[in-house]
Coordinates of C-alpha atoms and ligand atoms in Angstrom, one line a residue:
M17 CA 112.4 -42.0 -147.2
T18 CA 113.1 -39.9 -150.2
S19 CA 114.9 -41.4 -153.2
T20 CA 118.0 -40.1 -154.9
A21 CA 117.1 -37.7 -157.5
A22 CA 118.7 -38.7 -160.8
G23 CA 119.6 -35.0 -160.9
T24 CA 122.2 -32.9 -162.6
H25 CA 125.1 -35.0 -161.4
R26 CA 124.2 -37.6 -164.0
D27 CA 124.8 -35.1 -166.8
G28 CA 128.3 -35.9 -168.0
Y29 CA 128.4 -39.3 -166.3
V30 CA 129.1 -42.1 -168.8
P31 CA 127.3 -45.2 -167.6
F32 CA 128.2 -48.9 -168.1
P33 CA 126.3 -50.3 -171.1
A34 CA 123.1 -52.1 -169.9
D35 CA 124.0 -55.5 -171.3
L36 CA 127.4 -55.5 -169.6
A37 CA 125.9 -54.3 -166.4
D38 CA 123.5 -57.3 -166.5
T39 CA 126.5 -59.6 -167.1
Y40 CA 128.4 -58.1 -164.1
R41 CA 125.3 -58.6 -161.9
A42 CA 124.7 -62.1 -163.1
A43 CA 128.3 -63.1 -162.5
G44 CA 128.0 -61.7 -158.9
Y45 CA 130.6 -58.9 -159.3
W46 CA 127.9 -56.3 -158.6
T47 CA 126.0 -57.3 -155.6
G48 CA 123.6 -54.3 -155.2
R49 CA 125.1 -53.2 -152.0
T50 CA 126.1 -49.6 -151.4
V51 CA 129.5 -48.6 -150.1
D52 CA 128.1 -47.5 -146.8
D53 CA 126.3 -50.9 -146.5
L54 CA 129.8 -52.3 -145.9
L55 CA 129.9 -50.4 -142.7
R56 CA 126.2 -51.1 -141.8
D57 CA 126.7 -54.9 -142.3
T58 CA 130.0 -55.1 -140.3
A59 CA 128.4 -53.0 -137.5
R60 CA 125.5 -55.5 -137.3
R61 CA 127.9 -58.5 -137.2
G62 CA 130.3 -57.1 -134.6
P63 CA 129.1 -53.9 -133.0
E64 CA 131.7 -53.9 -130.2
R65 CA 134.7 -54.6 -132.4
P66 CA 137.2 -51.7 -132.9
A67 CA 136.7 -49.9 -136.2
L68 CA 138.9 -46.7 -136.0
L69 CA 142.0 -46.6 -133.9
G70 CA 143.5 -43.4 -132.5
D71 CA 143.4 -41.2 -129.4
R72 CA 139.6 -41.6 -129.4
P73 CA 138.9 -45.0 -130.8
L74 CA 135.5 -45.9 -132.2
T75 CA 133.8 -49.3 -132.3
Y76 CA 131.8 -50.3 -135.3
A77 CA 128.5 -49.5 -133.6
E78 CA 129.9 -46.0 -132.8
L79 CA 131.2 -45.4 -136.3
D80 CA 127.9 -46.5 -137.7
T81 CA 126.0 -44.1 -135.4
E82 CA 128.4 -41.2 -136.2
A83 CA 128.0 -41.8 -139.9
D84 CA 124.3 -41.5 -139.6
R85 CA 124.6 -38.4 -137.5
M86 CA 126.8 -36.7 -140.1
A87 CA 124.4 -37.8 -142.9
Y88 CA 121.5 -36.1 -141.0
G89 CA 123.7 -33.1 -140.5
F90 CA 124.6 -32.7 -144.1
L91 CA 121.0 -33.1 -145.2
A92 CA 119.8 -30.6 -142.5
L93 CA 122.2 -28.0 -144.0
G94 CA 120.3 -28.3 -147.2
I95 CA 122.9 -30.3 -149.1
A96 CA 120.8 -32.7 -151.2
P97 CA 121.4 -36.3 -152.4
G98 CA 123.2 -36.1 -155.7
D99 CA 125.0 -32.8 -154.8
R100 CA 128.8 -32.8 -155.0
V101 CA 131.1 -31.7 -152.2
I102 CA 134.9 -31.3 -152.3
V103 CA 136.5 -33.2 -149.5
Q104 CA 140.1 -32.3 -148.6
L105 CA 140.8 -33.9 -145.3
L106 CA 143.9 -35.3 -143.7
N107 CA 144.5 -38.9 -142.6
T108 CA 142.4 -38.9 -139.4
P109 CA 139.3 -40.7 -138.2
E110 CA 137.2 -37.7 -139.3
F111 CA 138.0 -38.6 -142.8
A112 CA 136.2 -42.0 -142.5
I113 CA 133.3 -40.6 -140.4
T114 CA 132.7 -37.8 -143.0
L115 CA 133.0 -40.1 -146.0
F116 CA 130.5 -42.6 -144.6
G117 CA 128.2 -39.7 -143.6
L118 CA 128.2 -38.3 -147.1
L119 CA 127.6 -41.7 -148.7
R120 CA 124.7 -42.4 -146.5
A121 CA 123.1 -39.0 -147.4
G122 CA 123.6 -39.8 -151.1
I123 CA 125.9 -36.8 -151.4
I124 CA 128.8 -37.3 -153.7
P125 CA 132.3 -36.7 -152.2
V126 CA 134.9 -35.4 -154.7
L127 CA 138.0 -36.8 -153.0
T128 CA 141.0 -34.4 -153.4
L129 CA 144.4 -34.8 -151.8
P130 CA 145.9 -32.7 -149.1
A131 CA 148.7 -31.6 -151.4
H132 CA 146.2 -30.1 -153.9
R133 CA 146.2 -26.3 -154.0
R134 CA 144.1 -23.5 -155.4
A135 CA 144.6 -24.3 -159.1
E136 CA 143.4 -28.0 -158.7
I137 CA 140.7 -27.3 -156.1
E138 CA 139.2 -24.4 -158.0
H139 CA 139.2 -26.5 -161.2
L140 CA 137.6 -29.6 -159.5
A141 CA 135.0 -27.5 -157.6
G142 CA 134.0 -25.7 -160.8
L143 CA 134.0 -28.9 -162.9
S144 CA 131.9 -30.8 -160.4
G145 CA 129.6 -27.9 -159.5
A146 CA 130.4 -28.5 -155.8
V147 CA 128.1 -26.9 -153.2
A148 CA 130.4 -27.5 -150.2
Y149 CA 134.1 -27.6 -149.4
L150 CA 135.0 -29.9 -146.4
V151 CA 138.6 -29.2 -145.4
A152 CA 141.2 -29.5 -142.7
D153 CA 142.2 -26.4 -140.9
R154 CA 145.8 -26.6 -141.7
Q155 CA 148.8 -28.8 -142.4
G156 CA 152.3 -27.6 -141.6
D157 CA 152.6 -24.1 -142.9
F158 CA 149.6 -24.3 -145.2
D159 CA 146.2 -22.9 -144.1
Y160 CA 143.3 -24.4 -146.0
R161 CA 140.9 -21.8 -144.6
E162 CA 142.6 -19.1 -146.7
L163 CA 142.2 -21.3 -149.7
A164 CA 138.5 -21.8 -148.8
A165 CA 137.9 -18.0 -148.5
G166 CA 139.3 -17.5 -152.0
L167 CA 137.3 -20.4 -153.4
L168 CA 134.0 -19.1 -152.1
S169 CA 134.4 -16.0 -154.3
A170 CA 135.7 -17.9 -157.3
V171 CA 133.3 -20.8 -157.5
G172 CA 129.6 -19.7 -157.9
S173 CA 128.0 -23.1 -156.8
L174 CA 129.9 -23.2 -153.5
R175 CA 127.6 -22.5 -150.5
H176 CA 129.3 -24.1 -147.5
V177 CA 132.8 -24.4 -146.0
L178 CA 133.1 -26.9 -143.2
V179 CA 136.4 -27.1 -141.4
S180 CA 137.8 -30.1 -139.5
G181 CA 139.7 -28.6 -136.5
E182 CA 139.9 -24.9 -135.8
P183 CA 137.1 -23.4 -138.0
G184 CA 138.1 -19.7 -137.9
E185 CA 135.4 -17.8 -139.8
F186 CA 133.7 -21.0 -140.9
T187 CA 131.7 -23.9 -139.3
E188 CA 133.4 -26.8 -137.6
L189 CA 132.8 -30.0 -139.6
M190 CA 131.8 -32.4 -136.9
S191 CA 129.6 -29.9 -135.2
I192 CA 126.9 -30.2 -137.9
A193 CA 126.0 -33.8 -136.7
R194 CA 122.4 -34.3 -135.8
D195 CA 120.7 -37.1 -133.8
S196 CA 117.8 -37.7 -136.1
G197 CA 116.7 -37.3 -139.7
S198 CA 115.8 -39.5 -142.6
L199 CA 118.1 -41.0 -145.1
P200 CA 117.5 -41.4 -148.9
T201 CA 117.2 -44.7 -150.6
I202 CA 120.3 -45.1 -152.7
D203 CA 120.5 -46.9 -156.1
P204 CA 123.7 -49.0 -156.1
A205 CA 124.1 -48.2 -159.8
D206 CA 124.4 -44.6 -159.0
I207 CA 127.6 -42.6 -158.4
A208 CA 129.0 -43.1 -155.0
L209 CA 132.1 -40.9 -155.1
M210 CA 134.5 -39.2 -157.4
L211 CA 138.2 -39.8 -157.5
V212 CA 140.7 -37.4 -159.1
S213 CA 142.9 -38.8 -161.9
G214 CA 146.6 -39.0 -161.5
G215 CA 146.7 -36.7 -164.5
T216 CA 150.1 -36.9 -166.2
T217 CA 149.0 -34.1 -168.6
G218 CA 146.9 -31.1 -168.0
L219 CA 144.5 -30.5 -165.2
P220 CA 143.1 -33.5 -163.2
K221 CA 140.0 -35.2 -164.3
L222 CA 137.1 -36.6 -162.3
I223 CA 136.4 -40.3 -162.1
A224 CA 132.9 -41.2 -161.0
R225 CA 132.7 -44.6 -159.3
T226 CA 129.4 -46.3 -158.7
H227 CA 128.5 -48.1 -155.5
D228 CA 128.3 -51.4 -157.4
D229 CA 131.8 -51.0 -158.9
Y230 CA 133.5 -49.6 -155.8
V231 CA 132.1 -52.2 -153.5
Y232 CA 133.5 -54.8 -155.8
N233 CA 136.8 -52.9 -155.9
A234 CA 137.1 -52.9 -152.1
T235 CA 135.8 -56.4 -151.3
A236 CA 137.6 -58.3 -154.1
S237 CA 140.9 -56.5 -153.1
A238 CA 140.3 -57.5 -149.5
A239 CA 139.9 -61.1 -150.6
V240 CA 143.2 -61.0 -152.6
C241 CA 145.0 -59.7 -149.6
E242 CA 143.3 -62.3 -147.4
L243 CA 142.1 -59.6 -145.0
G244 CA 140.2 -60.7 -141.9
D245 CA 138.7 -59.2 -138.8
R246 CA 142.0 -59.4 -137.0
D247 CA 143.8 -57.2 -139.5
I248 CA 144.8 -53.6 -138.7
Y249 CA 145.2 -51.5 -141.7
L250 CA 147.2 -48.3 -141.6
A251 CA 146.3 -45.5 -143.9
T252 CA 149.8 -44.2 -144.7
L253 CA 149.2 -42.7 -148.2
P254 CA 146.6 -39.9 -148.4
A255 CA 143.3 -41.6 -147.6
A256 CA 141.5 -39.9 -150.6
H257 CA 143.7 -41.8 -153.0
N258 CA 142.2 -45.0 -154.5
F259 CA 145.0 -47.2 -153.2
P260 CA 144.7 -46.6 -149.4
L261 CA 140.9 -46.0 -149.8
A262 CA 139.7 -49.2 -151.5
C263 CA 142.5 -51.5 -152.7
P264 CA 141.6 -52.9 -150.1
G265 CA 142.5 -49.9 -147.9
I266 CA 140.0 -48.4 -145.5
L267 CA 136.9 -49.6 -147.2
G268 CA 138.1 -53.2 -147.7
T269 CA 139.1 -53.3 -144.0
V270 CA 135.7 -52.0 -142.9
A271 CA 134.1 -54.7 -145.2
T272 CA 136.0 -57.5 -143.4
G273 CA 135.6 -56.1 -139.9
G274 CA 139.3 -55.2 -139.3
A275 CA 140.4 -51.9 -137.7
V276 CA 141.8 -48.8 -139.4
A277 CA 144.6 -46.6 -138.0
F278 CA 145.8 -43.3 -139.6
T279 CA 148.9 -41.4 -139.9
T280 CA 149.4 -37.9 -141.4
D281 CA 153.2 -38.5 -141.6
P282 CA 154.5 -41.4 -143.6
S283 CA 158.1 -41.0 -142.5
P284 CA 159.5 -44.1 -140.9
E285 CA 160.0 -42.3 -137.6
S286 CA 156.3 -41.5 -137.3
A287 CA 154.7 -44.4 -139.2
F288 CA 156.8 -47.1 -137.4
A289 CA 155.6 -45.7 -134.1
V290 CA 152.0 -46.0 -135.2
I291 CA 152.6 -49.6 -136.5
E292 CA 154.1 -50.5 -133.1
R293 CA 151.3 -48.8 -131.1
F294 CA 148.4 -50.4 -132.9
R295 CA 150.0 -53.6 -134.0
V296 CA 149.3 -52.7 -137.7
T297 CA 149.3 -55.8 -140.0
V298 CA 148.8 -54.2 -143.5
T299 CA 149.6 -51.0 -145.3
A300 CA 150.2 -49.5 -148.7
V301 CA 153.1 -47.3 -149.8
V302 CA 154.6 -45.9 -153.0
P303 CA 158.1 -47.1 -154.2
P304 CA 160.1 -44.2 -152.8
L305 CA 158.6 -44.8 -149.3
A306 CA 159.1 -48.6 -149.6
Q307 CA 162.8 -47.9 -150.2
L308 CA 163.0 -45.4 -147.3
W309 CA 161.2 -47.8 -144.9
S310 CA 163.5 -50.7 -146.0
A311 CA 166.5 -48.7 -145.2
A312 CA 165.1 -47.2 -142.0
V313 CA 165.0 -50.5 -140.1
E314 CA 168.7 -49.9 -139.7
W315 CA 168.2 -46.8 -137.5
E316 CA 164.6 -47.0 -136.2
D317 CA 164.0 -49.2 -133.2
A318 CA 160.2 -49.3 -133.1
D319 CA 158.8 -52.9 -133.1
I320 CA 157.1 -53.3 -136.5
S321 CA 157.0 -57.1 -136.3
S322 CA 153.1 -57.1 -136.5
L323 CA 153.3 -56.0 -140.2
R324 CA 152.6 -59.0 -142.4
L325 CA 151.8 -57.4 -145.8
L326 CA 153.4 -54.4 -147.5
Q327 CA 151.6 -53.3 -150.7
V328 CA 153.7 -51.3 -153.0
G329 CA 152.3 -49.5 -156.0
G330 CA 151.5 -46.2 -157.7
A331 CA 154.7 -46.3 -159.7
K332 CA 157.2 -48.9 -160.9
L333 CA 159.1 -50.6 -158.1
A334 CA 162.5 -51.4 -159.6
E335 CA 163.5 -55.1 -159.2
V336 CA 166.6 -54.2 -157.2
N337 CA 164.4 -52.4 -154.7
A338 CA 161.7 -55.0 -154.7
R339 CA 164.2 -57.7 -153.7
E340 CA 165.1 -55.6 -150.6
V341 CA 161.6 -55.1 -149.2
A342 CA 160.6 -58.5 -147.8
P343 CA 163.9 -59.4 -146.1
A344 CA 164.4 -55.9 -144.7
L345 CA 160.9 -55.5 -143.2
N346 CA 160.1 -59.1 -142.7
V347 CA 156.9 -58.9 -144.6
T348 CA 155.2 -60.3 -147.6
L349 CA 155.6 -57.8 -150.5
Q350 CA 152.7 -57.3 -152.8
Q351 CA 153.1 -55.2 -156.0
V352 CA 150.0 -53.3 -157.0
F353 CA 149.6 -51.7 -160.4
G354 CA 146.4 -49.8 -160.2
M355 CA 144.7 -46.6 -161.4
A356 CA 141.9 -44.4 -160.1
E357 CA 140.2 -45.2 -163.4
G358 CA 139.6 -48.8 -162.3
L359 CA 141.8 -51.7 -163.3
L360 CA 143.8 -53.2 -160.4
N361 CA 146.6 -55.8 -160.7
F362 CA 148.0 -57.5 -157.6
T363 CA 150.7 -60.1 -157.1
R364 CA 149.1 -62.8 -155.1
L365 CA 150.4 -63.6 -151.6
D366 CA 151.4 -67.1 -152.7
D367 CA 153.1 -66.1 -156.0
D368 CA 156.6 -67.2 -156.5
P369 CA 159.0 -64.6 -155.0
D370 CA 160.5 -64.0 -158.5
I371 CA 157.1 -63.1 -159.9
I372 CA 156.5 -60.8 -156.9
C373 CA 159.8 -59.0 -157.5
T374 CA 159.7 -58.8 -161.3
T375 CA 156.0 -58.2 -162.1
Q376 CA 153.4 -55.7 -161.2
G377 CA 150.7 -58.3 -160.6
R378 CA 147.8 -59.7 -162.5
P379 CA 144.2 -58.4 -162.9
L380 CA 141.9 -58.6 -159.9
C381 CA 138.8 -59.8 -161.7
P382 CA 138.2 -62.6 -164.1
A383 CA 136.1 -60.2 -166.1
D384 CA 138.9 -57.6 -166.5
E385 CA 139.5 -57.4 -170.2
I386 CA 143.1 -56.6 -171.1
R387 CA 144.4 -55.8 -174.5
V388 CA 148.0 -54.9 -175.4
V389 CA 148.2 -52.8 -178.6
D390 CA 150.7 -51.2 -180.9
E391 CA 150.8 -47.5 -181.9
D392 CA 148.0 -48.1 -184.5
G393 CA 145.8 -49.6 -181.8
A394 CA 146.2 -53.2 -183.3
D395 CA 146.5 -56.1 -180.9
I396 CA 150.0 -57.5 -180.7
A397 CA 151.5 -60.9 -180.0
P398 CA 151.4 -62.1 -176.4
G399 CA 154.5 -61.2 -174.4
V400 CA 155.4 -58.2 -176.6
E401 CA 155.4 -54.7 -175.2
G402 CA 152.6 -52.3 -176.1
E403 CA 149.9 -50.0 -174.6
L404 CA 147.5 -51.5 -172.1
L405 CA 143.8 -51.0 -172.9
T406 CA 141.2 -52.3 -170.5
R407 CA 137.6 -52.5 -169.6
G408 CA 135.8 -54.4 -166.9
P409 CA 133.3 -54.3 -164.0
Y410 CA 135.1 -51.5 -162.1
T411 CA 136.8 -49.5 -164.9
L412 CA 135.2 -46.2 -165.9
R413 CA 133.6 -45.8 -169.3
G414 CA 134.4 -42.1 -169.5
Y415 CA 135.6 -39.3 -167.3
Y416 CA 133.0 -37.0 -165.8
R417 CA 132.0 -34.1 -167.9
A418 CA 134.8 -34.6 -170.4
P419 CA 133.3 -35.6 -173.8
E420 CA 136.2 -34.3 -175.9
H421 CA 138.9 -36.0 -173.8
N422 CA 136.8 -39.2 -173.7
A423 CA 136.7 -39.4 -177.5
R424 CA 140.5 -39.8 -177.3
A425 CA 140.9 -41.7 -174.0
F426 CA 138.6 -44.6 -174.9
T427 CA 138.2 -46.9 -177.9
P428 CA 134.8 -47.1 -179.7
E429 CA 134.3 -50.4 -177.8
G430 CA 134.8 -48.7 -174.5
Y431 CA 138.3 -49.7 -173.6
Y432 CA 140.2 -47.2 -171.5
R433 CA 143.5 -46.3 -173.1
S434 CA 145.8 -46.4 -170.0
G435 CA 148.9 -44.8 -171.6
D436 CA 150.9 -47.5 -169.7
L437 CA 153.4 -49.7 -171.6
V438 CA 153.2 -53.3 -170.5
R439 CA 153.9 -56.9 -171.5
Q440 CA 151.8 -59.8 -170.3
L441 CA 153.3 -63.1 -169.2
P442 CA 151.5 -66.4 -169.9
S443 CA 150.5 -66.4 -166.2
G444 CA 148.6 -63.2 -166.8
H445 CA 151.0 -61.1 -164.8
L446 CA 151.9 -57.7 -166.2
V447 CA 155.3 -56.1 -166.4
V448 CA 155.0 -52.3 -166.6
S449 CA 157.7 -50.7 -168.7
G450 CA 156.8 -47.1 -168.5
R451 CA 154.3 -44.6 -169.9
I452 CA 153.8 -44.2 -173.7
K453 CA 155.1 -40.6 -173.4
D454 CA 157.9 -41.3 -170.9
V455 CA 160.5 -41.8 -173.6
I456 CA 163.4 -39.7 -174.7
N457 CA 163.8 -39.2 -178.4
R458 CA 167.5 -38.7 -178.9
G459 CA 168.3 -37.9 -182.5
G460 CA 165.5 -40.2 -183.6
E461 CA 166.3 -43.1 -181.2
N462 CA 163.6 -43.8 -178.6
I463 CA 164.9 -44.4 -175.1
S464 CA 162.6 -45.8 -172.4
C465 CA 163.2 -43.8 -169.2
D466 CA 162.0 -46.7 -167.2
E467 CA 164.7 -49.0 -168.7
L468 CA 167.5 -46.5 -168.1
E469 CA 166.3 -45.8 -164.5
E470 CA 166.4 -49.6 -163.7
H471 CA 170.0 -49.7 -164.8
L472 CA 171.0 -46.5 -163.0
L473 CA 169.4 -47.9 -159.7
A474 CA 171.6 -50.9 -160.0
H475 CA 174.6 -48.7 -159.2
P476 CA 175.6 -49.1 -155.6
A477 CA 175.8 -45.3 -154.9
V478 CA 172.4 -44.5 -156.5
R479 CA 169.4 -44.4 -154.2
H480 CA 166.9 -42.7 -156.6
A481 CA 167.1 -42.1 -160.3
A482 CA 165.0 -40.3 -162.9
A483 CA 165.8 -40.1 -166.6
V484 CA 164.4 -37.1 -168.5
G485 CA 164.8 -35.6 -171.9
L486 CA 166.2 -32.1 -172.2
P487 CA 165.9 -30.0 -175.3
D488 CA 169.0 -30.1 -177.5
P489 CA 169.5 -28.2 -180.7
A490 CA 171.4 -31.0 -182.5
L491 CA 169.7 -34.1 -181.1
G492 CA 166.2 -32.8 -180.4
E493 CA 166.5 -34.2 -176.9
K494 CA 169.5 -35.3 -174.9
V495 CA 169.5 -37.7 -172.0
C496 CA 169.7 -36.3 -168.5
A497 CA 170.0 -38.6 -165.5
V498 CA 169.0 -37.0 -162.2
L499 CA 170.4 -39.0 -159.3
V500 CA 170.0 -39.0 -155.5
V501 CA 173.2 -40.7 -154.2
T502 CA 174.7 -41.9 -151.0
G503 CA 178.3 -41.0 -150.5
D504 CA 180.4 -39.6 -153.4
T505 CA 178.6 -38.7 -156.6
P506 CA 179.9 -40.8 -159.4
T507 CA 181.1 -38.8 -162.4
L508 CA 179.4 -38.9 -165.8
A509 CA 182.2 -41.0 -167.2
E510 CA 181.9 -43.5 -164.3
I511 CA 178.2 -43.8 -164.8
K512 CA 178.7 -44.3 -168.6
E513 CA 181.3 -47.0 -167.9
F514 CA 179.0 -48.7 -165.4
L515 CA 176.0 -48.7 -167.8
T516 CA 178.2 -49.9 -170.7
G517 CA 179.4 -52.7 -168.4
R518 CA 175.7 -53.7 -168.0
G519 CA 175.5 -54.0 -171.8
L520 CA 173.5 -50.8 -172.5
A521 CA 173.5 -49.4 -176.0
T522 CA 175.7 -46.3 -176.4
Y523 CA 172.8 -44.1 -177.6
K524 CA 171.0 -44.6 -174.3
L525 CA 173.9 -43.4 -172.1
P526 CA 173.2 -40.1 -170.3
D527 CA 174.6 -36.9 -171.8
V528 CA 174.2 -35.0 -168.6
L529 CA 174.3 -36.0 -165.0
R530 CA 172.6 -34.0 -162.2
R531 CA 172.8 -34.6 -158.5
A532 CA 169.8 -33.8 -156.4
D533 CA 169.2 -34.1 -152.7
T534 CA 165.6 -35.3 -153.3
L535 CA 163.4 -35.8 -156.3
P536 CA 160.2 -33.8 -156.7
L537 CA 157.1 -35.9 -155.7
T538 CA 153.5 -35.8 -156.8
A539 CA 150.5 -35.3 -154.4
V540 CA 150.6 -39.0 -153.5
G541 CA 154.4 -39.3 -153.4
K542 CA 155.4 -40.6 -156.8
I543 CA 158.4 -39.2 -158.6
D544 CA 157.1 -36.1 -160.5
K545 CA 158.6 -36.4 -164.0
K546 CA 156.6 -33.5 -165.3
A547 CA 158.2 -31.2 -162.7
L548 CA 161.7 -32.6 -163.4
R549 CA 161.2 -31.9 -167.1
T550 CA 160.1 -28.3 -166.6
Q551 CA 163.0 -27.7 -164.2
G552 CA 165.0 -28.0 -167.5
Ligands
LIG255 C1 147.5 -45.5 -158.6 O1 146.5 -44.8 -159.2 P1 146.7 -43.4 -159.9 O2 145.4 -43.1 -160.6 O3 147.3 -42.4 -159.0 O4 147.8 -43.6 -161.0 C2 147.7 -44.6 -162.0 C3 148.9 -44.7 -162.9 C4 148.9 -45.9 -163.8 O5 148.3 -45.7 -165.0 C5 150.4 -46.1 -163.9 O6 150.9 -45.2 -164.9 C6 151.0 -45.8 -162.6 O7 150.1 -44.9 -162.0 N1 151.2 -47.0 -161.8 C7 152.2 -47.8 -161.8 C8 152.0 -48.8 -160.8 N2 150.9 -48.4 -160.1 C9 150.4 -47.3 -160.7 N3 153.2 -47.9 -162.7 C10 154.1 -48.9 -162.5 N4 154.0 -49.9 -161.5 C11 152.9 -49.8 -160.7 N5 152.8 -50.8 -159.7 O8 148.6 -45.2 -158.7 C12 147.0 -46.7 -157.9 C13 145.7 -47.0 -157.7 C14 145.2 -48.1 -157.0 C15 146.2 -49.0 -156.5 C16 147.5 -48.7 -156.7 C17 147.9 -47.6 -157.4

């Protein structure tokens, strides 16, 4: 046994303060288990139970063995505990096998999304000092091996490219597995993996999550979702995203002994077939997908009656859409307001249906500290809208290697400034009302895009809506409503009349109306406001 070197990866990591760490341990939030212990423990309890479903299903004993074999393989290549590797894999069982293998070897996965391209990958590889790039061969028209070739010459630290699928000039990922070796002892307070920030401005940032904090994240989320060993979780969103990975996602399911299925295609046609085939009980989607799935029951005839819980989060689910989900899909709806940075809010399964449809949930942990502040950073009265600040046992204390950004993104007391506008109900539930910066300043009047979008979505012809500010010489910004509609496009005059009828102030009415067939989406499938704004 060798022990994890507290090597270079710790430079630029902002740890939890020692006194708070002690409190989190004493309260039982941090248990001293590592993320891969979740697999080890479940494999001991039920070795023959199914772990990963697919064309070549794996039991827990098999997954446990495969994870060890990959860990030996990575170490045999000369990748050392504490080294960072970029992981860009699709939603397949290899994702889980590789992740557990890396964790067991004490190697730190930097979890990037399939939709990331050269600009993001090069930035993240350089920032993390990655020594390896673990990547799928291709998806659709895109060939990741070409990206890999360019990356090798651009990123000095990079030594290995391992490809899942057809390796081309590189080495096949699963072929590196070895039957024996020795594993390092891992400190549960050490970094387990790195997530990529949603990044509404600039290039993405790295979020280092420790074993202690991420085990809590996954297991406490599993408890809130009442996951058990009979649950089948479907990874619908890209598995490298915090939501399908650990809220409770793949890791929460492994912790409770359920089974995980994967799909690389979240369209109803494809995902419903997987739900039917594996009798999926739980999955997580973003709001545009929840809407699409709710509508698709009309034309898809796959039997999805096994689904008991649909988690929806990542962006605001409008109340009108929230009300459709449970009856259309015959599931319990759970709203999840989370962030890769940490804090998670869930509606509880037994919450009143009105709370489920009108709030984005309440904090996961009793030790989550929530403050709602005004523009000067002062706490404001309960129930009033302001910016959400938070700290707690699974919320980062600083982005990795980003001291200048950290000085702005955290208060001196270590609260993370989320940039989200919320109000908190007496029950603790949060209602998200947009991003601080997602406002249109029209001639000095501030208009919340979120508020306007909710009203636009209430129009029967409107399926998706986005409000953005466009530059205007007289007003500074004018209001543009981009609409995806069914049937005839309403005219600007009709939309104004409709909104006026709903009692909306005149200055908030759109100046410009645009029809679109689809709205641009981010890597995880949220509506991409940044892209809409730059489309001008
Ligand atoms: C999740 O994580 P990220 O890191 O991709 O994005 C976080 C941001 C939040 O700060 C917020 O602005 C927005 O996405 N967001 C929501 C929301 N859930 C996330 N805004 C309104 N309503 C919601 N329900 O998106 C994420 C991570 C873990 C679980 C779920 C989502």
